Amino acid sequence: MKKIILISVILCVSLSSNAFAASYKLIAGVDYTTLARTQSGANVTFDPKLGYGGGVGIELKMGRRSSIGFETGVYYFQRKVSDGTVDMTMPAVHAPFLLKMWMGKFFFLGAGGYLAQGFGNVKVRVLSTGSSTDLSYGSDEIAMRKLDYGAMASVGLNFHLSKKISLVVEGRYLYGIGDISRVVGRVEKLTAMQGFVGFRFGQKKRK
C-alpha cells in the first residue's frame, strides 16, 4: 500500500509546476469486481457482489482553460466476489493514472491504467454454513498476489455548485492485465465496474 501512495505522491509533485492548475476530489462509491479463473482448460467466474469504497484524487491541468488533464489518487475498495458456494472480500488500495479530456465544463472522458495493492486479509464466507474466515493473500487457501495492474477507462459529469466546488458523478471500468494467482498452471484476473459520487474542489491556477 505504501508503494501505491508513494507513486501517486511522486507523480503529483513532479507534475505540479507553475504551468499547471490543480483540483482535488473527495469521493465515495460502489465497486463490482469479477474474478476470472482458468486452470487445466476449465474456466470459472466468480461473479461480482456489491462492495463499497472511496478516496481522494488530484487532477492537474495546463491552466484553467485547458481541456486536457492528468489524474491520480488513492482509493480503497472492498472487491467482493462469489462463486455460489463462497463469498470472498479482497480489499485493496487503487491508484489510477488517467489522461482526461474535458468536453466543455460538465462532461469528461478518461483513459489510462491503474495499480492496485491488496490490503489486509481476504475474508472468506462459506454460504452453506455462514462461517467466515480471514486469510492472508499469500496463504495456501487463497494463493493470490497482492499486486494487480491493468487498463482503465472513465466517463463522468461535473456539476458546478460554486466557483470552487463541484459535484462529480463518475463511472470507471478496470480491465486487469496482471495474473494475481500464485498457483502454477492457474491464471486469475480481475475486472471491475466502479461508480462514484463526490466533490471536486479548486481549479485555481498556480502562480
Coordinates of C-alpha atoms in Angstrom, one line a residue:
M1 CA 0.0 0.0 0.0
K2 CA 2.9 2.4 0.8
K3 CA 4.3 1.9 -2.7
I4 CA 1.0 2.8 -4.3
I5 CA 0.7 6.0 -2.2
L6 CA 4.3 6.9 -2.8
I7 CA 4.0 6.6 -6.6
S8 CA 0.9 8.8 -6.6
V9 CA 2.6 11.5 -4.5
I10 CA 5.8 11.5 -6.6
L11 CA 3.8 12.0 -9.8
C12 CA 1.7 14.8 -8.3
V13 CA 4.8 16.6 -7.1
S14 CA 6.7 16.1 -10.4
L15 CA 3.8 17.5 -12.4
S16 CA 2.8 20.3 -10.0
S17 CA 4.7 23.0 -11.7
N18 CA 3.8 26.6 -12.3
A19 CA 2.2 25.7 -15.6
F20 CA -0.5 23.5 -14.0
A21 CA -3.8 24.2 -12.2
A22 CA -4.8 21.7 -9.6
S23 CA -8.1 20.4 -8.4
Y24 CA -8.9 17.9 -5.7
K25 CA -11.6 15.2 -5.5
L26 CA -13.1 13.5 -2.4
I27 CA -15.4 10.7 -3.5
A28 CA -17.3 7.6 -2.3
G29 CA -18.8 4.9 -4.4
V30 CA -19.6 1.2 -5.2
D31 CA -17.5 -1.5 -6.8
Y32 CA -18.5 -4.6 -8.8
T33 CA -15.4 -6.8 -9.2
T34 CA -15.3 -10.0 -11.3
L35 CA -12.7 -12.7 -10.8
A36 CA -12.0 -15.0 -13.8
R37 CA -10.0 -18.2 -13.1
T38 CA -8.5 -20.5 -15.8
Q39 CA -7.0 -23.8 -14.7
S40 CA -6.4 -27.1 -16.6
G41 CA -8.6 -25.8 -19.5
A42 CA -11.5 -25.1 -17.2
N43 CA -12.9 -21.6 -16.7
V44 CA -14.5 -20.4 -13.5
T45 CA -16.0 -17.0 -12.9
F46 CA -16.6 -15.5 -9.5
D47 CA -19.5 -13.1 -10.0
P48 CA -19.4 -9.6 -8.6
K49 CA -21.1 -8.6 -5.4
L50 CA -21.7 -5.1 -4.2
G51 CA -18.7 -3.5 -2.5
Y52 CA -18.0 -0.1 -1.2
G53 CA -15.1 2.3 -1.3
G54 CA -13.8 5.8 -1.7
G55 CA -10.8 8.0 -1.5
V56 CA -9.1 11.2 -2.7
G57 CA -7.8 12.3 -6.1
I58 CA -5.9 15.2 -7.7
E59 CA -6.2 16.4 -11.2
L60 CA -3.6 18.6 -12.9
K61 CA -4.5 20.7 -16.0
M62 CA -2.5 23.1 -18.2
G63 CA -4.2 26.1 -16.8
R64 CA -7.8 26.8 -16.0
R65 CA -9.0 26.8 -19.7
S66 CA -7.2 23.6 -20.7
S67 CA -9.3 20.6 -21.8
I68 CA -6.5 18.1 -21.0
G69 CA -5.7 16.9 -17.6
F70 CA -3.9 14.1 -15.7
E71 CA -5.5 12.4 -12.6
T72 CA -4.2 10.2 -9.9
G73 CA -5.1 9.5 -6.3
V74 CA -5.5 6.8 -3.7
Y75 CA -8.8 4.8 -3.3
Y76 CA -9.9 1.9 -1.2
F77 CA -12.3 -0.7 -2.4
Q78 CA -13.7 -4.0 -0.9
R79 CA -13.7 -6.1 -4.1
K80 CA -16.4 -8.7 -3.3
V81 CA -16.9 -11.8 -5.5
S82 CA -18.8 -15.1 -5.2
D83 CA -18.9 -18.5 -7.0
G84 CA -22.2 -19.5 -5.4
T85 CA -20.6 -21.5 -2.6
V86 CA -18.3 -19.0 -1.0
D87 CA -18.1 -15.2 -0.9
M88 CA -14.7 -13.5 -0.9
T89 CA -13.9 -9.9 0.0
M90 CA -10.4 -8.9 -1.3
P91 CA -9.8 -5.3 0.0
A92 CA -7.3 -3.3 -2.0
V93 CA -5.9 0.2 -2.4
H94 CA -6.1 1.6 -6.0
A95 CA -4.1 4.3 -7.7
P96 CA -5.5 5.4 -11.1
F97 CA -3.3 7.1 -13.7
L98 CA -5.7 8.7 -16.1
L99 CA -5.3 11.1 -19.0
K100 CA -8.6 13.1 -19.1
M101 CA -10.3 15.0 -21.9
W102 CA -12.9 17.6 -20.9
M103 CA -15.8 18.2 -23.3
G104 CA -16.8 21.7 -22.0
K105 CA -17.3 22.3 -18.3
F106 CA -19.6 19.4 -17.5
F107 CA -18.5 16.2 -19.3
F108 CA -15.2 14.4 -19.3
L109 CA -13.6 11.1 -20.6
G110 CA -10.5 9.4 -19.2
A111 CA -8.2 6.6 -20.3
G112 CA -5.1 5.1 -18.8
G113 CA -4.2 2.5 -16.2
Y114 CA -4.1 1.6 -12.6
L115 CA -2.1 -0.1 -9.9
A116 CA -3.8 -2.0 -7.0
Q117 CA -2.3 -3.4 -3.8
G118 CA -4.1 -5.9 -1.7
F119 CA -4.8 -4.5 1.8
G120 CA -5.2 -6.6 5.0
N121 CA -6.7 -10.1 4.7
V122 CA -9.1 -11.8 2.4
K123 CA -12.4 -12.6 4.1
V124 CA -13.9 -15.9 3.0
R125 CA -17.5 -16.7 3.9
V126 CA -19.0 -20.2 3.3
L127 CA -22.6 -19.7 2.2
S128 CA -23.9 -23.1 3.4
T129 CA -22.8 -22.5 7.0
G130 CA -22.5 -18.8 7.2
S131 CA -19.0 -19.1 8.8
S132 CA -16.3 -16.6 7.9
T133 CA -12.5 -16.8 7.9
D134 CA -9.8 -14.2 7.4
L135 CA -6.9 -15.5 5.4
S136 CA -3.8 -13.7 4.1
Y137 CA -3.3 -13.2 0.3
G138 CA -0.3 -15.5 0.3
S139 CA -1.9 -18.4 2.3
D140 CA -2.3 -21.8 0.7
E141 CA -6.1 -21.4 0.6
I142 CA -6.0 -18.0 -1.2
A143 CA -2.6 -18.1 -3.0
M144 CA -3.0 -14.7 -4.6
R145 CA -0.5 -11.9 -5.3
K146 CA -1.4 -8.6 -3.7
L147 CA -0.2 -6.5 -6.7
D148 CA -2.6 -6.1 -9.6
Y149 CA -2.4 -3.7 -12.6
G150 CA -4.4 -3.0 -15.8
A151 CA -6.1 -0.6 -18.1
M152 CA -8.8 1.9 -17.0
A153 CA -11.4 4.0 -18.8
S154 CA -13.7 6.6 -17.2
V155 CA -16.7 8.8 -18.0
G156 CA -18.2 11.5 -15.8
L157 CA -20.2 14.6 -15.2
N158 CA -19.2 17.7 -13.3
F159 CA -21.9 20.0 -11.8
H160 CA -20.8 23.4 -10.5
L161 CA -22.1 24.2 -7.1
S162 CA -20.0 27.3 -6.6
K163 CA -16.9 28.9 -8.1
K164 CA -14.6 26.4 -6.5
I165 CA -16.8 23.4 -5.6
S166 CA -18.4 20.9 -8.0
L167 CA -20.5 17.8 -7.6
V168 CA -18.9 14.9 -9.5
V169 CA -20.6 11.7 -10.8
E170 CA -18.2 9.2 -12.4
G171 CA -18.1 5.7 -13.7
R172 CA -14.9 3.6 -14.3
Y173 CA -14.1 0.3 -16.0
L174 CA -11.0 -1.6 -14.9
Y175 CA -9.6 -4.4 -17.0
G176 CA -7.0 -6.4 -15.2
I177 CA -3.9 -7.4 -17.1
G178 CA -1.8 -8.9 -14.3
D179 CA -2.2 -12.5 -13.3
I180 CA -2.8 -12.5 -9.5
S181 CA -2.6 -16.2 -9.0
R182 CA 0.4 -17.8 -7.2
V183 CA -0.6 -21.3 -8.3
V184 CA 1.4 -22.8 -11.2
G185 CA -1.0 -23.6 -14.1
R186 CA -3.7 -21.3 -12.7
V187 CA -4.5 -17.8 -14.1
E188 CA -6.6 -15.3 -12.3
K189 CA -7.5 -11.9 -13.5
L190 CA -9.8 -9.2 -12.2
T191 CA -12.2 -6.8 -13.9
A192 CA -14.4 -4.2 -12.3
M193 CA -17.1 -1.6 -12.7
Q194 CA -17.0 1.3 -10.3
G195 CA -19.4 4.2 -9.7
F196 CA -18.6 7.4 -7.7
V197 CA -20.2 10.5 -6.4
G198 CA -18.3 13.2 -4.6
F199 CA -17.0 16.7 -4.6
R200 CA -14.3 18.4 -6.6
F201 CA -12.5 21.4 -5.0
G202 CA -10.5 24.2 -6.6
Q203 CA -9.2 24.9 -10.0
K204 CA -7.0 27.8 -9.1
K205 CA -4.1 28.3 -11.4
R206 CA -0.8 28.3 -9.8
K207 CA 1.4 31.4 -10.0

